[in-house]
Coordinates of C-alpha atoms and ligand atoms in Angstrom, one line a residue:
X235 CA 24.9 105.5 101.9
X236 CA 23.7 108.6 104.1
X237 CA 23.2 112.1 104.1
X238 CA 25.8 114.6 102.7
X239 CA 26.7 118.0 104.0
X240 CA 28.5 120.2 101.1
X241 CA 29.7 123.6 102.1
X242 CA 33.0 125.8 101.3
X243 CA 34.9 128.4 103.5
X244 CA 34.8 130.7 100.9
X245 CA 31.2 131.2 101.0
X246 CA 32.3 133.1 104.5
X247 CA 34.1 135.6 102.3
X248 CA 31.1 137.2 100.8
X249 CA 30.7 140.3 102.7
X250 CA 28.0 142.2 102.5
X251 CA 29.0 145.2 104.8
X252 CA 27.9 145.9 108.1
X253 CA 24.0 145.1 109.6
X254 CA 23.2 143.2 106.2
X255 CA 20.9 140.7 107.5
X256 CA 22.6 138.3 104.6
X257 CA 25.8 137.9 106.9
X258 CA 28.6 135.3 107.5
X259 CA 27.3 134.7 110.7
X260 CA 24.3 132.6 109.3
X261 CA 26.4 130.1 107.6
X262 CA 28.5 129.6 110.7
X263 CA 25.2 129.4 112.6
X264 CA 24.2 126.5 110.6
X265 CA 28.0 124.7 110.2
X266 CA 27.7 125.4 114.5
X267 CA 24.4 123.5 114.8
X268 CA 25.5 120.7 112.5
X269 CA 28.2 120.3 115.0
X270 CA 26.4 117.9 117.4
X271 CA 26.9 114.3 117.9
X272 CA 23.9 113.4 115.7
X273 CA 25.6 115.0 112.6
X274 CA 28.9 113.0 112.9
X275 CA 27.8 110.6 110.3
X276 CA 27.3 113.2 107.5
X277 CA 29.4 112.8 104.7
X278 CA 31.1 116.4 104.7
X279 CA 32.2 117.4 101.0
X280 CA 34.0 120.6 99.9
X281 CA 32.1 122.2 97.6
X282 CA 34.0 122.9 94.0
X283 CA 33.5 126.0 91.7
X284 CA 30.9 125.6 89.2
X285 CA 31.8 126.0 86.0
X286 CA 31.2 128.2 83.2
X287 CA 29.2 125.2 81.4
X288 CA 27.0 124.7 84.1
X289 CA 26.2 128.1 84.9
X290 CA 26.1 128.9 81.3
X291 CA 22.9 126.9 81.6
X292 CA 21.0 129.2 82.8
X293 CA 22.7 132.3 82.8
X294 CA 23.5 134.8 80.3
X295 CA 26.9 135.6 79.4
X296 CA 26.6 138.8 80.3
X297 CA 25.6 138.2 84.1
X298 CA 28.0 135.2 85.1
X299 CA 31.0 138.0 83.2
X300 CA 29.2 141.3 84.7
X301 CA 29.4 139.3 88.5
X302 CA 33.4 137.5 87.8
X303 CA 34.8 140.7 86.4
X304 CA 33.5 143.7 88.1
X305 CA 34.6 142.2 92.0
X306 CA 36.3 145.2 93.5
X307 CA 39.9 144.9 94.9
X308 CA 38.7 146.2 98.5
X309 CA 35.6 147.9 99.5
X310 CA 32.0 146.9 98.6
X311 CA 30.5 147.8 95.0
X312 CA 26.8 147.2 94.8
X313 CA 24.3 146.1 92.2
X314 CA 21.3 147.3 93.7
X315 CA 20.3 148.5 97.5
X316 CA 20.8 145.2 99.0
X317 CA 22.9 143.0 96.5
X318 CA 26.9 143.4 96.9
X319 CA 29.7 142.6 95.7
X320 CA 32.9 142.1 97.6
X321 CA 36.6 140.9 96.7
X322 CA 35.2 137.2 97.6
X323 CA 31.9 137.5 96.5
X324 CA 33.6 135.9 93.3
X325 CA 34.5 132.3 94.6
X326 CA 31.5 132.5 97.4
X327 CA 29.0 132.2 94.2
X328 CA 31.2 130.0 92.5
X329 CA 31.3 127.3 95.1
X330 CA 27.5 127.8 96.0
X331 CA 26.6 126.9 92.9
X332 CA 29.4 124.0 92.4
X333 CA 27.8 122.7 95.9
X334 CA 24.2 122.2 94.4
X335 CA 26.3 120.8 91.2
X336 CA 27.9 118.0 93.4
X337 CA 24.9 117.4 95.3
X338 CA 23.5 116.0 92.6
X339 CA 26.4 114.3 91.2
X340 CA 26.3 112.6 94.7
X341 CA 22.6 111.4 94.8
X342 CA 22.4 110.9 90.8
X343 CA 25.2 108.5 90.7
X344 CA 24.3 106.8 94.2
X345 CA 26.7 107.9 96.2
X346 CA 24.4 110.0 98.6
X347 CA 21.1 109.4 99.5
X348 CA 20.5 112.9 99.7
X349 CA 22.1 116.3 100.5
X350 CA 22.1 119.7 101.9
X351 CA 24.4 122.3 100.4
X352 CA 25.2 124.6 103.6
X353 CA 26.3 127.6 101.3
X354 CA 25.6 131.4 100.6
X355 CA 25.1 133.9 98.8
X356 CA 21.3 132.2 98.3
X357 CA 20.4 131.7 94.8
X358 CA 16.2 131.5 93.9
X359 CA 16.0 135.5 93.5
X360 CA 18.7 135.7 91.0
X361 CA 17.4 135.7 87.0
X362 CA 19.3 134.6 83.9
X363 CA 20.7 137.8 83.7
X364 CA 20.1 139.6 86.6
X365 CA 21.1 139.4 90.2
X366 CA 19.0 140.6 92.7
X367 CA 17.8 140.4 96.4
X368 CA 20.9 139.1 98.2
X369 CA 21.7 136.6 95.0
X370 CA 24.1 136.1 92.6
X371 CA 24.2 132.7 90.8
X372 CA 21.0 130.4 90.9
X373 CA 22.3 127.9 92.7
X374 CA 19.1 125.5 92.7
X375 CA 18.9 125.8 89.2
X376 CA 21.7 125.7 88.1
X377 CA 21.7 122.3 90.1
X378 CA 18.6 121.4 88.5
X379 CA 19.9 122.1 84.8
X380 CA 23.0 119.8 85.5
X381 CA 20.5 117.0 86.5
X382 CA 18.4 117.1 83.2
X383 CA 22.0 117.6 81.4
X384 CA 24.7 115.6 82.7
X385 CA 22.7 112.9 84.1
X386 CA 20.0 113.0 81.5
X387 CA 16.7 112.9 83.7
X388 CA 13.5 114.6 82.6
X389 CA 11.4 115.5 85.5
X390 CA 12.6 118.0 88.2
X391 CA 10.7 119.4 91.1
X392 CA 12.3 122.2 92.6
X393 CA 9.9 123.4 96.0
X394 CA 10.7 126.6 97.4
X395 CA 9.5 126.8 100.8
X396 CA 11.6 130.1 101.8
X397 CA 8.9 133.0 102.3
X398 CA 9.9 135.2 99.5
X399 CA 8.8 134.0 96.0
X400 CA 11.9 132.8 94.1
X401 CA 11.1 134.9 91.1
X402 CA 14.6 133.9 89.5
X403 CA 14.2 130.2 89.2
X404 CA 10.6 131.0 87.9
X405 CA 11.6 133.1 85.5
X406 CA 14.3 130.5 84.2
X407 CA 11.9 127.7 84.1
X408 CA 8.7 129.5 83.1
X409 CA 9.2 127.2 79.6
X410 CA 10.9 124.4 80.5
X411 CA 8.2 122.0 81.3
X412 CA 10.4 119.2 82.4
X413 CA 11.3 121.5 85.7
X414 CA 8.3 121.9 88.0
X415 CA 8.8 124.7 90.6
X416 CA 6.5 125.7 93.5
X417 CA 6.9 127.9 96.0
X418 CA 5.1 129.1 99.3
X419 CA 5.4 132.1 100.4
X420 CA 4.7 135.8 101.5
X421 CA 2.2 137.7 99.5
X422 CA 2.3 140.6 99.2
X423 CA 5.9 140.9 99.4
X424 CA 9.5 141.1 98.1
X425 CA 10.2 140.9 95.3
X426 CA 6.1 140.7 94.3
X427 CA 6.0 138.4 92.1
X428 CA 4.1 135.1 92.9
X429 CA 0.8 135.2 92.4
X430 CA -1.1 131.8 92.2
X431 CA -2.3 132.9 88.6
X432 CA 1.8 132.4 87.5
X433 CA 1.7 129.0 86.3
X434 CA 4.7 128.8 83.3
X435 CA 4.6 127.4 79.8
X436 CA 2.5 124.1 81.0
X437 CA 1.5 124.4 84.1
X438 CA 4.6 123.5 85.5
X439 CA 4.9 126.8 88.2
X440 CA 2.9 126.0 91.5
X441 CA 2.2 129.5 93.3
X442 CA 1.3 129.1 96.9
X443 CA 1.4 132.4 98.3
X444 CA 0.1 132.5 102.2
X445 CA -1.3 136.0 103.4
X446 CA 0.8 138.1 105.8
X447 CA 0.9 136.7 109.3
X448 CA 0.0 133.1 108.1
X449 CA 0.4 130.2 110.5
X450 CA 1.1 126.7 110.4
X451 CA -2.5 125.8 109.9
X452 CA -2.3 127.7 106.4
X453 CA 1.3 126.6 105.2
X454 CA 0.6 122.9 106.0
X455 CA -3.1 122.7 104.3
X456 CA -1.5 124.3 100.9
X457 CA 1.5 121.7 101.5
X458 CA -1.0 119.2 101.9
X459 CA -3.8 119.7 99.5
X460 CA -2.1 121.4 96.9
X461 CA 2.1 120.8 96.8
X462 CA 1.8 117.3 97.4
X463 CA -1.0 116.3 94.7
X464 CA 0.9 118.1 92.4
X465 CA 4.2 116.7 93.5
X466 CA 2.6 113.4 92.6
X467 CA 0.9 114.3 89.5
X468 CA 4.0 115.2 88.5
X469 CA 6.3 111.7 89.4
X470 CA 10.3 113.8 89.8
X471 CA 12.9 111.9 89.2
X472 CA 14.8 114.4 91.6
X473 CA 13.4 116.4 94.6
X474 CA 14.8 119.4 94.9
X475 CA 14.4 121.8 97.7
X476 CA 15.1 126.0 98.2
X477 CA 15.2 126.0 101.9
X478 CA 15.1 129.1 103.2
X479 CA 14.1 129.2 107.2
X480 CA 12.8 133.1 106.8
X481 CA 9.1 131.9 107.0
X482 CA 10.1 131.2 110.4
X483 CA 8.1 133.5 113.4
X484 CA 11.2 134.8 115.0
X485 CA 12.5 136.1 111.1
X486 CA 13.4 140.0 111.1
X487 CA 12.0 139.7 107.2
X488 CA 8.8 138.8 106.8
X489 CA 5.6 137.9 109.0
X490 CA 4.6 134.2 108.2
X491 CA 4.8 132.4 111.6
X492 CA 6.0 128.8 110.9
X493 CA 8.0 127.0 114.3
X494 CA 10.6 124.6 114.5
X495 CA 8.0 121.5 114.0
X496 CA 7.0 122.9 110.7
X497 CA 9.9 122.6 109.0
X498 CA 10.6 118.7 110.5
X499 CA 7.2 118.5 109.2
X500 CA 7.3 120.1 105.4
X501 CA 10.8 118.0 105.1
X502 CA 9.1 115.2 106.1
X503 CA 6.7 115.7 103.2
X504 CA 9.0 115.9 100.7
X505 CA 11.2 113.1 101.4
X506 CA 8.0 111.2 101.1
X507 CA 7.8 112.8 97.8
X508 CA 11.0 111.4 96.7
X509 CA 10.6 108.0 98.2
X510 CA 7.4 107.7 95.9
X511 CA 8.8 108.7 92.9
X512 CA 12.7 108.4 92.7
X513 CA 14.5 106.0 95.0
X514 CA 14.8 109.3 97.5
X515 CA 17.0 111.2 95.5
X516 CA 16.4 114.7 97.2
X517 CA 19.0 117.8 96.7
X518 CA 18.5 120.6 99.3
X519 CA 20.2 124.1 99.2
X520 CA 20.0 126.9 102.0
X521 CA 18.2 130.4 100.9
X522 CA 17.1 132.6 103.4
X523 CA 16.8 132.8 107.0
X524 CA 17.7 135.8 109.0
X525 CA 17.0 134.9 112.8
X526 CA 20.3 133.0 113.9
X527 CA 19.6 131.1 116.4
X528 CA 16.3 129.9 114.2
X529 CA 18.3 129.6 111.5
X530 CA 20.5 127.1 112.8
X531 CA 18.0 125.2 114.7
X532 CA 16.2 124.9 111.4
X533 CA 18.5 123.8 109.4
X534 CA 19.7 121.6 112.1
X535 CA 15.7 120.2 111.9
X536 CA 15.9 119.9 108.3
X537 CA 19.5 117.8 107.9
X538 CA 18.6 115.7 110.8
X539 CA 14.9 114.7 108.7
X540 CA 16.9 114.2 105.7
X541 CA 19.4 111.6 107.9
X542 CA 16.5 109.6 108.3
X543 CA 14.4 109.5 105.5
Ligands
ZN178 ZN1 13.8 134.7 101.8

């Protein structure tokens, strides 16, 4: 068993126009660093279109419809300031969601002991029937619905360490108190939701949000004294993990000032987590991340700590 790698060309094909941080470029940084000699041993997967069942899960209707059927033929058409559409924005979302989908099919059934889903547009801003900030579909929970459905589990923990608050997936799991979400991140900052009194249906959203300019020393004592605890209070029977690298100090987006280490570090944590409580079954999806050459280093961190856990 080892680590699998699930990405699709098409996610290249989502173009968001010229100077949008949310570019090609970022996937091919992170396919490039995953190129080394350390990565040969990934099991590479082609991610499939998810389908209207398992988006259907979370989404309305009217969103997954609104996105498939209003692509235009050439040119960009845009659903707010910074969310586009272009003629492959279509089967981009479609295979970043299928990605997360196979993911867990892989680690559910055995077959992986974890995975990273290399794949864009990002998903944790997007709402059941809105997209928003650079998302489309909601690819992490759309993953995390077809765990609970097709493979029955209960418990999921979905931790979003990207530095802008993944409103969507809280939104879509406010009352679903067999999902667990928390997130570090930014505050205040896009999109402004987050705050540490949010805490869903049970007590099943974790708020963490770091001031502006945070370091290391603050991400890792909320990781330690608060995420984990909870983590463990909570016993998953699937990790799974928004990773977005934008919390990173060299990131265009946002302030926090996390290095290279911390995100070895935080993955670390987490596949701890998920040797605890479920036979290391952990499911990883990229989010943000806007610095390239940070981006791929991180990601490059974050595969090669989910190689060896
Ligand atoms: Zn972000």
């Amino acid at each position: 068993m080892s680590t699998a790698l699930i990405s699709h060309a098409a996610c290249l094909a989502h173009d968001t126009g010229l100077g949008h941080p949310e570019c090609p470029d970022r996937l091919r940084a992170v396919m490039q660093a995953l190129e080394g000699e350390e990565f040969q041993f990934l099991a590479r997967h082609d991610a499939p279109r998810a389908t209207g069942e398992q988006l259907l899960r979370v989404h309305t209707k009217g969103l997954v419809d609104g996105i498939l059927d209003s692509l235009p033929e050439e040119g960009l058409r845009y659903i707010d300031s910074d969310t586009v559409l272009s003629p492959g924005s279509g089967e981009a979302a479609l295979r970043a969601a299928g990605a997360v989908c196979l993911a867990v099919d892989l680690v559910m059934t055995g077959k992986a002991i974890n995975a990273f889903c290399a794949v864009r547009p990002p998903g944790h801003h997007a709402e059941a029937d809105r997209a928003m900030g650079f998302c489309l579909f909601n690819n992490i929970a759309v993953g995390a619905a077809h765990a609970r459905a097709a493979h029955g589990i209960e418990r999921v923990a979905i931790i979003d360490f990207d530095v802008h608050h993944g409103n969507g997936t809280q939104a879509i799991f406010w009352d679903e108190p067999g999902v667990f979400y928390a997130s570090t991140h930014e505050f205040p900052c896009y999109p402004g939701t987050g705050r540490e009194e949010e805490t869903g249906v049970a007590g099943n959203i974790l708020n963490l949000p770091m001031a502006p300019y945070s370091k290391a020393d603050v991400f890792r004592a909320l990781v330690s004294d608060r995420l984990i605890p909870a983590l463990d209070a909570f016993r998953p029977e699937l990790v799974m993990i928004s990773a977005g690298f934008d919390a990173h100090l060299f990131d265009p987006l946002a302030t926090v000032r996390l290095e290279n280490a911390d995100f070895a570090w935080v993955t670390q944590q987490l596949a701890a987590v998920a040797e605890r409580h479920c036979k290391r079954r952990l499911v990883s999806s990229l989010e943000g991340g806007y610095d390239l050459g940070a981006l791929g280093q991180c990601a490059a961190i974050h595969v090669r700590e989910l190689m060896l856990a």
